[in-house]
Amino acid sequence: MQNAYLVDFFLSSMLLIMLFYLYIDILSRLKVLNRVIDSNTLAVAIGHTLRQSLLLSMPLLGLLIFLLWRFYAVMVISKSWGVGGAGLLVIMAILGSFFVWLDMLLVCVKNSRFVDASKLVTMAKKTINKANLPAPNTPLSEVRIR
């Protein structure tokens, strides 16, 4: 194809847009999860959804690899391949892979049953605080009956 570099420039811009979108999406998902789930439940949820998120991120990682390959083609065409270009390509590959996996992990955690469990735990803690009941792990010798 005679004007293949135009397609490569377009795909390279899609790579940059994809990385920027993933960064913004991860920040917004973390803010939402911070409001609806506590840290202990989040740790358990991450452990349970890790395999699922790895499997779900594979097609997007394939797309990322294709876009990185086309970005490499743009660097070769523009003769900007060197230490800086190689470093940029490696950084984009590492950050992109991590962003894709983390975004899928946050999606899996948000749609898991652990969010509902965390809401129930939070509601139970608020009820205990309102009623001035002793904590569940308080020994009976320390409980005062009024």
Short mmCIF file of N, CA, C and O in Angstrom, two decimals:
data_model
loop_
_atom_site.label_atom_id
_atom_site.label_comp_id
_atom_site.label_asym_id
_atom_site.label_seq_id
_atom_site.Cartn_x
_atom_site.Cartn_y
_atom_site.Cartn_z
N MET A 1 0.85 -1.17 0.00
CA MET A 1 0.00 0.00 0.00
C MET A 1 0.90 1.24 0.00
O MET A 1 1.85 1.33 0.78
N GLN A 2 0.56 2.17 -0.84
CA GLN A 2 1.44 3.32 -1.06
C GLN A 2 1.42 4.30 0.11
O GLN A 2 2.45 4.84 0.49
N ASN A 3 0.28 4.54 0.70
CA ASN A 3 0.17 5.51 1.80
C ASN A 3 -0.08 4.79 3.13
O ASN A 3 -0.90 5.22 3.93
N ALA A 4 0.64 3.74 3.39
CA ALA A 4 0.45 2.96 4.61
C ALA A 4 0.82 3.76 5.85
O ALA A 4 0.30 3.50 6.94
N TYR A 5 1.70 4.70 5.70
CA TYR A 5 2.12 5.49 6.87
C TYR A 5 0.97 6.31 7.44
O TYR A 5 0.94 6.60 8.63
N LEU A 6 -0.01 6.69 6.61
CA LEU A 6 -1.18 7.42 7.12
C LEU A 6 -1.98 6.54 8.08
O LEU A 6 -2.42 7.00 9.14
N VAL A 7 -2.15 5.29 7.71
CA VAL A 7 -2.87 4.36 8.58
C VAL A 7 -2.06 4.14 9.86
O VAL A 7 -2.62 4.08 10.97
N ASP A 8 -0.73 4.03 9.72
CA ASP A 8 0.11 3.83 10.90
C ASP A 8 0.05 5.03 11.84
O ASP A 8 0.02 4.87 13.07
N PHE A 9 0.01 6.23 11.31
CA PHE A 9 -0.11 7.42 12.16
C PHE A 9 -1.47 7.44 12.87
O PHE A 9 -1.56 7.80 14.04
N PHE A 10 -2.51 7.05 12.16
CA PHE A 10 -3.84 6.98 12.77
C PHE A 10 -3.85 5.95 13.89
O PHE A 10 -4.37 6.22 15.00
N LEU A 11 -3.29 4.76 13.65
CA LEU A 11 -3.28 3.71 14.68
C LEU A 11 -2.39 4.11 15.87
O LEU A 11 -2.69 3.77 17.01
N SER A 12 -1.32 4.84 15.60
CA SER A 12 -0.47 5.32 16.70
C SER A 12 -1.21 6.32 17.56
O SER A 12 -1.07 6.32 18.79
N SER A 13 -2.00 7.17 16.93
CA SER A 13 -2.80 8.11 17.73
C SER A 13 -3.86 7.37 18.52
O SER A 13 -4.18 7.76 19.65
N MET A 14 -4.39 6.27 17.97
CA MET A 14 -5.35 5.46 18.72
C MET A 14 -4.69 4.83 19.95
O MET A 14 -5.31 4.69 21.00
N LEU A 15 -3.42 4.46 19.83
CA LEU A 15 -2.68 3.92 20.96
C LEU A 15 -2.56 4.95 22.08
O LEU A 15 -2.82 4.65 23.25
N LEU A 16 -2.22 6.17 21.72
CA LEU A 16 -2.09 7.22 22.73
C LEU A 16 -3.44 7.55 23.36
O LEU A 16 -3.53 7.75 24.58
N ILE A 17 -4.49 7.58 22.55
CA ILE A 17 -5.83 7.83 23.10
C ILE A 17 -6.25 6.70 24.01
O ILE A 17 -6.85 6.92 25.07
N MET A 18 -5.92 5.45 23.64
CA MET A 18 -6.27 4.29 24.47
C MET A 18 -5.58 4.37 25.83
O MET A 18 -6.21 4.13 26.87
N LEU A 19 -4.30 4.70 25.84
CA LEU A 19 -3.57 4.79 27.11
C LEU A 19 -4.12 5.92 27.98
O LEU A 19 -4.26 5.76 29.20
N PHE A 20 -4.44 7.05 27.37
CA PHE A 20 -5.00 8.16 28.13
C PHE A 20 -6.37 7.79 28.69
O PHE A 20 -6.68 8.08 29.85
N TYR A 21 -7.21 7.14 27.89
CA TYR A 21 -8.53 6.72 28.35
C TYR A 21 -8.42 5.73 29.50
O TYR A 21 -9.17 5.82 30.49
N LEU A 22 -7.50 4.77 29.39
CA LEU A 22 -7.33 3.79 30.47
C LEU A 22 -6.91 4.47 31.76
O LEU A 22 -7.37 4.11 32.85
N TYR A 23 -6.02 5.45 31.68
CA TYR A 23 -5.57 6.17 32.86
C TYR A 23 -6.74 6.88 33.54
O TYR A 23 -6.93 6.76 34.75
N ILE A 24 -7.54 7.61 32.77
CA ILE A 24 -8.69 8.33 33.33
C ILE A 24 -9.72 7.35 33.87
O ILE A 24 -10.31 7.57 34.93
N ASP A 25 -9.95 6.25 33.16
CA ASP A 25 -10.94 5.26 33.58
C ASP A 25 -10.53 4.59 34.89
O ASP A 25 -11.36 4.35 35.77
N ILE A 26 -9.25 4.28 35.02
CA ILE A 26 -8.77 3.65 36.27
C ILE A 26 -8.95 4.60 37.44
O ILE A 26 -9.39 4.19 38.52
N LEU A 27 -8.62 5.87 37.25
CA LEU A 27 -8.81 6.84 38.34
C LEU A 27 -10.27 6.95 38.76
O LEU A 27 -10.59 6.98 39.96
N SER A 28 -11.17 7.01 37.78
CA SER A 28 -12.60 7.14 38.13
C SER A 28 -13.12 5.87 38.79
O SER A 28 -13.92 5.94 39.73
N ARG A 29 -12.68 4.70 38.33
CA ARG A 29 -13.14 3.44 38.96
C ARG A 29 -12.60 3.31 40.39
O ARG A 29 -13.29 2.79 41.26
N LEU A 30 -11.38 3.77 40.62
CA LEU A 30 -10.83 3.72 41.98
C LEU A 30 -11.61 4.63 42.92
O LEU A 30 -11.85 4.27 44.08
N LYS A 31 -12.02 5.79 42.44
CA LYS A 31 -12.82 6.70 43.27
C LYS A 31 -14.17 6.08 43.61
O LYS A 31 -14.63 6.19 44.74
N VAL A 32 -14.79 5.43 42.64
CA VAL A 32 -16.09 4.79 42.88
C VAL A 32 -15.93 3.63 43.86
O VAL A 32 -16.72 3.48 44.80
N LEU A 33 -14.91 2.81 43.66
CA LEU A 33 -14.70 1.66 44.56
C LEU A 33 -14.34 2.11 45.97
O LEU A 33 -14.68 1.44 46.94
N ASN A 34 -13.65 3.22 46.08
CA ASN A 34 -13.29 3.73 47.40
C ASN A 34 -14.52 4.09 48.22
O ASN A 34 -14.52 3.98 49.44
N ARG A 35 -15.58 4.52 47.54
CA ARG A 35 -16.81 4.89 48.24
C ARG A 35 -17.66 3.67 48.63
O ARG A 35 -18.40 3.73 49.59
N VAL A 36 -17.60 2.59 47.85
CA VAL A 36 -18.54 1.49 48.07
C VAL A 36 -17.94 0.24 48.72
O VAL A 36 -18.68 -0.67 49.06
N ILE A 37 -16.62 0.18 48.89
CA ILE A 37 -16.03 -1.04 49.43
C ILE A 37 -14.91 -0.66 50.39
O ILE A 37 -14.20 0.32 50.18
N ASP A 38 -14.77 -1.43 51.47
CA ASP A 38 -13.69 -1.16 52.42
C ASP A 38 -12.43 -1.93 52.01
O ASP A 38 -12.48 -2.80 51.14
N SER A 39 -11.32 -1.61 52.63
CA SER A 39 -10.03 -2.14 52.18
C SER A 39 -9.90 -3.65 52.39
O SER A 39 -9.31 -4.35 51.57
N ASN A 40 -10.45 -4.16 53.49
CA ASN A 40 -10.35 -5.60 53.74
C ASN A 40 -11.13 -6.40 52.71
O ASN A 40 -10.66 -7.41 52.19
N THR A 41 -12.34 -5.95 52.42
CA THR A 41 -13.16 -6.63 51.42
C THR A 41 -12.54 -6.47 50.04
O THR A 41 -12.61 -7.39 49.22
N LEU A 42 -11.91 -5.34 49.77
CA LEU A 42 -11.26 -5.13 48.48
C LEU A 42 -10.11 -6.12 48.29
O LEU A 42 -9.94 -6.67 47.20
N ALA A 43 -9.35 -6.37 49.33
CA ALA A 43 -8.23 -7.32 49.23
C ALA A 43 -8.75 -8.72 48.92
O ALA A 43 -8.17 -9.44 48.08
N VAL A 44 -9.83 -9.13 49.56
CA VAL A 44 -10.41 -10.45 49.30
C VAL A 44 -10.98 -10.50 47.88
O VAL A 44 -10.81 -11.49 47.16
N ALA A 45 -11.64 -9.42 47.46
CA ALA A 45 -12.23 -9.38 46.12
C ALA A 45 -11.15 -9.45 45.04
O ALA A 45 -11.34 -10.11 44.02
N ILE A 46 -10.04 -8.78 45.26
CA ILE A 46 -8.94 -8.84 44.28
C ILE A 46 -8.41 -10.25 44.17
O ILE A 46 -8.15 -10.76 43.08
N GLY A 47 -8.27 -10.92 45.30
CA GLY A 47 -7.79 -12.30 45.28
C GLY A 47 -8.72 -13.24 44.54
O GLY A 47 -8.27 -14.16 43.85
N HIS A 48 -10.01 -13.01 44.65
CA HIS A 48 -10.98 -13.90 44.00
C HIS A 48 -11.20 -13.58 42.52
O HIS A 48 -11.59 -14.46 41.76
N THR A 49 -10.98 -12.35 42.11
CA THR A 49 -11.25 -11.97 40.72
C THR A 49 -9.98 -11.84 39.88
O THR A 49 -10.05 -11.44 38.72
N LEU A 50 -8.84 -12.21 40.43
CA LEU A 50 -7.57 -12.05 39.73
C LEU A 50 -7.51 -12.88 38.45
O LEU A 50 -7.17 -12.38 37.38
N ARG A 51 -7.87 -14.15 38.53
CA ARG A 51 -7.80 -15.04 37.36
C ARG A 51 -8.78 -14.57 36.28
O ARG A 51 -8.44 -14.55 35.09
N GLN A 52 -9.97 -14.20 36.69
CA GLN A 52 -10.98 -13.74 35.74
C GLN A 52 -10.50 -12.48 35.01
O GLN A 52 -10.67 -12.34 33.81
N SER A 53 -9.88 -11.56 35.75
CA SER A 53 -9.42 -10.33 35.11
C SER A 53 -8.26 -10.60 34.15
O SER A 53 -8.15 -9.93 33.12
N LEU A 54 -7.41 -11.56 34.48
CA LEU A 54 -6.32 -11.90 33.55
C LEU A 54 -6.86 -12.47 32.25
O LEU A 54 -6.38 -12.13 31.17
N LEU A 55 -7.86 -13.33 32.35
CA LEU A 55 -8.45 -13.92 31.14
C LEU A 55 -9.19 -12.86 30.31
O LEU A 55 -9.13 -12.88 29.08
N LEU A 56 -9.88 -11.95 30.97
CA LEU A 56 -10.62 -10.92 30.25
C LEU A 56 -9.71 -9.89 29.59
O LEU A 56 -10.10 -9.26 28.61
N SER A 57 -8.52 -9.71 30.11
CA SER A 57 -7.62 -8.69 29.55
C SER A 57 -6.83 -9.19 28.34
O SER A 57 -6.22 -8.39 27.64
N MET A 58 -6.86 -10.49 28.05
CA MET A 58 -6.07 -11.02 26.94
C MET A 58 -6.45 -10.43 25.57
O MET A 58 -5.55 -10.06 24.80
N PRO A 59 -7.73 -10.32 25.20
CA PRO A 59 -8.02 -9.71 23.89
C PRO A 59 -7.57 -8.25 23.79
O PRO A 59 -7.05 -7.82 22.75
N LEU A 60 -7.71 -7.51 24.87
CA LEU A 60 -7.27 -6.11 24.86
C LEU A 60 -5.75 -6.01 24.81
O LEU A 60 -5.20 -5.07 24.22
N LEU A 61 -5.06 -6.97 25.41
CA LEU A 61 -3.60 -6.98 25.31
C LEU A 61 -3.16 -7.29 23.88
O LEU A 61 -2.15 -6.76 23.41
N GLY A 62 -3.92 -8.14 23.19
CA GLY A 62 -3.64 -8.38 21.77
C GLY A 62 -3.78 -7.11 20.95
O GLY A 62 -2.96 -6.83 20.07
N LEU A 63 -4.83 -6.34 21.21
CA LEU A 63 -5.02 -5.06 20.53
C LEU A 63 -3.88 -4.10 20.87
O LEU A 63 -3.37 -3.40 19.98
N LEU A 64 -3.46 -4.08 22.12
CA LEU A 64 -2.36 -3.21 22.53
C LEU A 64 -1.07 -3.59 21.80
O LEU A 64 -0.33 -2.71 21.33
N ILE A 65 -0.80 -4.88 21.68
CA ILE A 65 0.41 -5.33 20.98
C ILE A 65 0.36 -4.92 19.51
O ILE A 65 1.37 -4.47 18.94
N PHE A 66 -0.81 -5.06 18.89
CA PHE A 66 -0.94 -4.63 17.49
C PHE A 66 -0.67 -3.13 17.35
O PHE A 66 0.05 -2.70 16.45
N LEU A 67 -1.25 -2.33 18.24
CA LEU A 67 -1.05 -0.89 18.16
C LEU A 67 0.40 -0.50 18.43
O LEU A 67 0.94 0.44 17.82
N LEU A 68 1.05 -1.21 19.34
CA LEU A 68 2.47 -0.95 19.59
C LEU A 68 3.31 -1.31 18.36
O LEU A 68 4.30 -0.62 18.06
N TRP A 69 2.95 -2.36 17.67
CA TRP A 69 3.66 -2.75 16.45
C TRP A 69 3.54 -1.66 15.39
O TRP A 69 4.50 -1.31 14.72
N ARG A 70 2.35 -1.10 15.26
CA ARG A 70 2.15 -0.03 14.28
C ARG A 70 2.86 1.25 14.72
O ARG A 70 3.33 2.03 13.90
N PHE A 71 2.95 1.49 16.03
CA PHE A 71 3.70 2.63 16.54
C PHE A 71 5.19 2.47 16.22
O PHE A 71 5.87 3.42 15.85
N TYR A 72 5.67 1.25 16.31
CA TYR A 72 7.05 0.95 15.93
C TYR A 72 7.26 1.25 14.44
O TYR A 72 8.29 1.80 14.04
N ALA A 73 6.26 0.90 13.61
CA ALA A 73 6.37 1.17 12.17
C ALA A 73 6.45 2.68 11.91
O ALA A 73 7.20 3.12 11.03
N VAL A 74 5.70 3.47 12.67
CA VAL A 74 5.77 4.92 12.52
C VAL A 74 7.15 5.43 12.89
O VAL A 74 7.72 6.30 12.22
N MET A 75 7.72 4.87 13.95
CA MET A 75 9.06 5.31 14.36
C MET A 75 10.10 4.94 13.30
O MET A 75 11.05 5.70 13.07
N VAL A 76 9.95 3.80 12.66
CA VAL A 76 10.89 3.41 11.61
C VAL A 76 10.74 4.32 10.40
O VAL A 76 11.74 4.75 9.81
N ILE A 77 9.49 4.62 10.03
CA ILE A 77 9.25 5.49 8.87
C ILE A 77 9.82 6.89 9.12
O ILE A 77 10.45 7.49 8.24
N SER A 78 9.61 7.41 10.33
CA SER A 78 10.08 8.76 10.62
C SER A 78 11.53 8.81 11.06
O SER A 78 12.05 9.85 11.42
N LYS A 79 12.18 7.66 11.07
CA LYS A 79 13.60 7.53 11.44
C LYS A 79 13.89 8.07 12.84
O LYS A 79 14.89 8.73 13.08
N SER A 80 12.96 7.80 13.75
CA SER A 80 13.16 8.20 15.15
C SER A 80 13.45 7.00 16.03
O SER A 80 13.32 7.06 17.23
N TRP A 81 13.84 5.91 15.39
CA TRP A 81 14.15 4.71 16.15
C TRP A 81 15.56 4.84 16.72
O TRP A 81 16.51 5.12 16.03
N GLY A 82 15.67 4.67 18.00
CA GLY A 82 16.95 4.77 18.70
C GLY A 82 16.72 4.40 20.14
O GLY A 82 15.75 3.73 20.48
N VAL A 83 17.60 4.85 21.00
CA VAL A 83 17.46 4.53 22.41
C VAL A 83 16.19 5.17 22.97
O VAL A 83 15.43 4.53 23.72
N GLY A 84 15.92 6.40 22.62
CA GLY A 84 14.71 7.08 23.10
C GLY A 84 13.45 6.42 22.57
O GLY A 84 12.47 6.23 23.30
N GLY A 85 13.45 6.05 21.31
CA GLY A 85 12.30 5.38 20.72
C GLY A 85 12.06 4.02 21.32
O GLY A 85 10.92 3.62 21.59
N ALA A 86 13.14 3.27 21.55
CA ALA A 86 13.01 1.95 22.16
C ALA A 86 12.50 2.08 23.59
O ALA A 86 11.64 1.31 24.03
N GLY A 87 13.01 3.08 24.31
CA GLY A 87 12.55 3.30 25.68
C GLY A 87 11.09 3.67 25.73
O GLY A 87 10.33 3.19 26.58
N LEU A 88 10.68 4.54 24.82
CA LEU A 88 9.27 4.93 24.76
C LEU A 88 8.38 3.74 24.45
O LEU A 88 7.32 3.57 25.06
N LEU A 89 8.82 2.89 23.53
CA LEU A 89 8.05 1.71 23.18
C LEU A 89 7.94 0.75 24.35
O LEU A 89 6.85 0.21 24.63
N VAL A 90 9.01 0.55 25.08
CA VAL A 90 9.00 -0.35 26.24
C VAL A 90 8.12 0.22 27.35
O VAL A 90 7.32 -0.49 27.96
N ILE A 91 8.24 1.52 27.60
CA ILE A 91 7.42 2.15 28.63
C ILE A 91 5.94 2.05 28.28
O ILE A 91 5.10 1.73 29.14
N MET A 92 5.61 2.30 27.03
CA MET A 92 4.21 2.21 26.61
C MET A 92 3.70 0.78 26.70
O MET A 92 2.54 0.55 27.05
N ALA A 93 4.55 -0.20 26.41
CA ALA A 93 4.13 -1.60 26.49
C ALA A 93 3.88 -2.01 27.95
O ALA A 93 2.87 -2.64 28.26
N ILE A 94 4.78 -1.62 28.84
CA ILE A 94 4.62 -1.98 30.26
C ILE A 94 3.44 -1.26 30.88
O ILE A 94 2.58 -1.89 31.53
N LEU A 95 3.36 0.05 30.69
CA LEU A 95 2.24 0.80 31.25
C LEU A 95 0.90 0.37 30.64
O LEU A 95 -0.09 0.24 31.35
N GLY A 96 0.89 0.15 29.34
CA GLY A 96 -0.34 -0.27 28.68
C GLY A 96 -0.83 -1.62 29.19
O GLY A 96 -2.02 -1.79 29.46
N SER A 97 0.08 -2.57 29.33
CA SER A 97 -0.30 -3.89 29.84
C SER A 97 -0.83 -3.79 31.26
O SER A 97 -1.85 -4.40 31.61
N PHE A 98 -0.15 -3.00 32.08
CA PHE A 98 -0.61 -2.83 33.46
C PHE A 98 -1.95 -2.12 33.52
O PHE A 98 -2.84 -2.52 34.28
N PHE A 99 -2.15 -1.09 32.71
CA PHE A 99 -3.42 -0.36 32.70
C PHE A 99 -4.57 -1.25 32.24
O PHE A 99 -5.66 -1.20 32.82
N VAL A 100 -4.34 -2.05 31.20
CA VAL A 100 -5.40 -2.94 30.72
C VAL A 100 -5.78 -3.94 31.80
O VAL A 100 -6.97 -4.16 32.08
N TRP A 101 -4.78 -4.56 32.42
CA TRP A 101 -5.06 -5.55 33.46
C TRP A 101 -5.75 -4.91 34.67
O TRP A 101 -6.72 -5.44 35.19
N LEU A 102 -5.27 -3.76 35.10
CA LEU A 102 -5.86 -3.10 36.26
C LEU A 102 -7.28 -2.65 35.99
O LEU A 102 -8.16 -2.76 36.86
N ASP A 103 -7.55 -2.17 34.80
CA ASP A 103 -8.91 -1.76 34.45
C ASP A 103 -9.85 -2.96 34.47
O ASP A 103 -10.96 -2.87 35.01
N MET A 104 -9.42 -4.08 33.92
CA MET A 104 -10.26 -5.29 33.95
C MET A 104 -10.45 -5.80 35.38
O MET A 104 -11.53 -6.25 35.75
N LEU A 105 -9.41 -5.68 36.21
CA LEU A 105 -9.53 -6.09 37.61
C LEU A 105 -10.55 -5.23 38.34
O LEU A 105 -11.39 -5.75 39.09
N LEU A 106 -10.50 -3.93 38.12
CA LEU A 106 -11.46 -3.05 38.79
C LEU A 106 -12.88 -3.27 38.29
O LEU A 106 -13.84 -3.19 39.07
N VAL A 107 -13.04 -3.60 37.02
CA VAL A 107 -14.36 -3.92 36.49
C VAL A 107 -14.89 -5.19 37.15
O VAL A 107 -16.06 -5.27 37.56
N CYS A 108 -14.03 -6.20 37.26
CA CYS A 108 -14.45 -7.47 37.89
C CYS A 108 -14.79 -7.28 39.36
O CYS A 108 -15.76 -7.86 39.86
N VAL A 109 -14.01 -6.48 40.07
CA VAL A 109 -14.29 -6.24 41.49
C VAL A 109 -15.60 -5.47 41.66
O VAL A 109 -16.42 -5.79 42.52
N LYS A 110 -15.82 -4.46 40.81
CA LYS A 110 -17.04 -3.66 40.92
C LYS A 110 -18.29 -4.48 40.65
O LYS A 110 -19.33 -4.26 41.25
N ASN A 111 -18.19 -5.45 39.75
CA ASN A 111 -19.35 -6.27 39.41
C ASN A 111 -19.43 -7.57 40.20
O ASN A 111 -20.23 -8.44 39.87
N SER A 112 -18.60 -7.72 41.23
CA SER A 112 -18.62 -8.94 42.02
C SER A 112 -19.59 -8.80 43.20
O SER A 112 -20.11 -7.73 43.48
N ARG A 113 -19.78 -9.90 43.89
CA ARG A 113 -20.68 -9.91 45.04
C ARG A 113 -20.05 -9.26 46.28
O ARG A 113 -20.72 -9.05 47.27
N PHE A 114 -18.78 -8.95 46.20
CA PHE A 114 -18.09 -8.39 47.35
C PHE A 114 -18.51 -6.95 47.64
O PHE A 114 -18.41 -6.49 48.77
N VAL A 115 -18.99 -6.24 46.64
CA VAL A 115 -19.48 -4.88 46.86
C VAL A 115 -20.72 -4.92 47.74
O VAL A 115 -20.86 -4.13 48.68
N ASP A 116 -21.62 -5.87 47.45
CA ASP A 116 -22.81 -6.01 48.28
C ASP A 116 -22.45 -6.43 49.71
O ASP A 116 -23.04 -5.95 50.67
N ALA A 117 -21.48 -7.34 49.83
CA ALA A 117 -21.05 -7.77 51.16
C ALA A 117 -20.44 -6.61 51.95
O ALA A 117 -20.67 -6.48 53.15
N SER A 118 -19.69 -5.77 51.27
CA SER A 118 -19.09 -4.62 51.94
C SER A 118 -20.16 -3.64 52.40
O SER A 118 -20.04 -3.04 53.47
N LYS A 119 -21.21 -3.46 51.59
CA LYS A 119 -22.30 -2.58 52.01
C LYS A 119 -22.99 -3.12 53.26
O LYS A 119 -23.34 -2.36 54.16
N LEU A 120 -23.18 -4.45 53.33
CA LEU A 120 -23.80 -5.05 54.51
C LEU A 120 -22.92 -4.88 55.75
O LEU A 120 -23.42 -4.60 56.84
N VAL A 121 -21.62 -5.05 55.58
CA VAL A 121 -20.69 -4.88 56.71
C VAL A 121 -20.70 -3.43 57.19
O VAL A 121 -20.75 -3.16 58.40
N THR A 122 -20.71 -2.49 56.27
CA THR A 122 -20.74 -1.07 56.64
C THR A 122 -22.04 -0.73 57.35
O THR A 122 -22.04 -0.01 58.36
N MET A 123 -23.15 -1.26 56.87
CA MET A 123 -24.43 -1.02 57.50
C MET A 123 -24.48 -1.62 58.91
O MET A 123 -24.99 -1.01 59.84
N ALA A 124 -23.88 -2.80 59.08
CA ALA A 124 -23.85 -3.43 60.40
C ALA A 124 -22.98 -2.62 61.37
O ALA A 124 -23.33 -2.46 62.55
N LYS A 125 -21.87 -2.09 60.88
CA LYS A 125 -21.01 -1.26 61.74
C LYS A 125 -21.73 0.01 62.18
O LYS A 125 -21.62 0.43 63.34
N LYS A 126 -22.48 0.62 61.27
CA LYS A 126 -23.23 1.82 61.63
C LYS A 126 -24.32 1.51 62.65
O LYS A 126 -24.57 2.29 63.57
N THR A 127 -24.96 0.36 62.51
CA THR A 127 -26.00 -0.05 63.46
C THR A 127 -25.42 -0.29 64.84
O THR A 127 -26.00 0.11 65.85
N ILE A 128 -24.26 -0.92 64.89
CA ILE A 128 -23.60 -1.17 66.18
C ILE A 128 -23.23 0.15 66.83
O ILE A 128 -23.41 0.33 68.04
N ASN A 129 -22.73 1.10 66.07
CA ASN A 129 -22.35 2.40 66.62
C ASN A 129 -23.56 3.18 67.11
O ASN A 129 -23.49 3.88 68.12
N LYS A 130 -24.70 3.08 66.41
CA LYS A 130 -25.90 3.80 66.84
C LYS A 130 -26.48 3.23 68.12
O LYS A 130 -26.95 3.96 68.98
N ALA A 131 -26.47 1.93 68.24
CA ALA A 131 -27.11 1.28 69.38
C ALA A 131 -26.19 1.16 70.58
O ALA A 131 -26.58 0.62 71.62
N ASN A 132 -24.96 1.61 70.45
CA ASN A 132 -23.95 1.49 71.51
C ASN A 132 -23.79 0.05 71.97
O ASN A 132 -23.64 -0.24 73.15
N LEU A 133 -23.86 -0.87 71.04
CA LEU A 133 -23.64 -2.28 71.33
C LEU A 133 -22.14 -2.55 71.37
O LEU A 133 -21.36 -1.85 70.73
N PRO A 134 -21.72 -3.55 72.11
CA PRO A 134 -20.30 -3.88 72.12
C PRO A 134 -19.89 -4.48 70.77
O PRO A 134 -20.72 -5.01 70.04
N ALA A 135 -18.63 -4.36 70.48
CA ALA A 135 -18.11 -4.93 69.24
C ALA A 135 -18.26 -6.45 69.27
O ALA A 135 -18.32 -7.05 70.35
N PRO A 136 -18.33 -7.11 68.12
CA PRO A 136 -18.55 -8.55 68.10
C PRO A 136 -17.46 -9.36 68.79
O PRO A 136 -17.72 -10.44 69.32
N ASN A 137 -16.24 -8.86 68.84
CA ASN A 137 -15.13 -9.61 69.45
C ASN A 137 -14.87 -9.21 70.90
O ASN A 137 -13.86 -9.61 71.47
N THR A 138 -15.75 -8.46 71.53
CA THR A 138 -15.56 -8.02 72.91
C THR A 138 -15.81 -9.19 73.86
O THR A 138 -16.84 -9.87 73.76
N PRO A 139 -14.88 -9.46 74.79
CA PRO A 139 -15.10 -10.54 75.75
C PRO A 139 -16.30 -10.21 76.65
O PRO A 139 -16.60 -9.05 76.93
N LEU A 140 -16.98 -11.26 77.09
CA LEU A 140 -18.19 -11.06 77.92
C LEU A 140 -17.85 -10.39 79.25
O LEU A 140 -18.71 -9.73 79.85
N SER A 141 -16.63 -10.55 79.73
CA SER A 141 -16.26 -9.95 81.01
C SER A 141 -16.22 -8.43 80.92
O SER A 141 -16.33 -7.75 81.93
N GLU A 142 -16.09 -7.86 79.72
CA GLU A 142 -16.03 -6.42 79.55
C GLU A 142 -17.36 -5.79 79.18
O GLU A 142 -17.46 -4.59 79.05
N VAL A 143 -18.38 -6.62 78.94
CA VAL A 143 -19.68 -6.11 78.52
C VAL A 143 -20.47 -5.68 79.75
O VAL A 143 -20.61 -6.44 80.72
N ARG A 144 -20.96 -4.46 79.74
CA ARG A 144 -21.78 -3.95 80.85
C ARG A 144 -23.24 -3.95 80.43
O ARG A 144 -23.60 -3.49 79.35
N ILE A 145 -24.08 -4.45 81.31
CA ILE A 145 -25.51 -4.45 81.06
C ILE A 145 -26.10 -3.25 81.79
O ILE A 145 -25.90 -3.08 82.98
N ARG A 146 -26.85 -2.44 81.08
CA ARG A 146 -27.43 -1.25 81.69
C ARG A 146 -28.86 -1.46 82.05
O ARG A 146 -29.62 -2.11 81.53
#
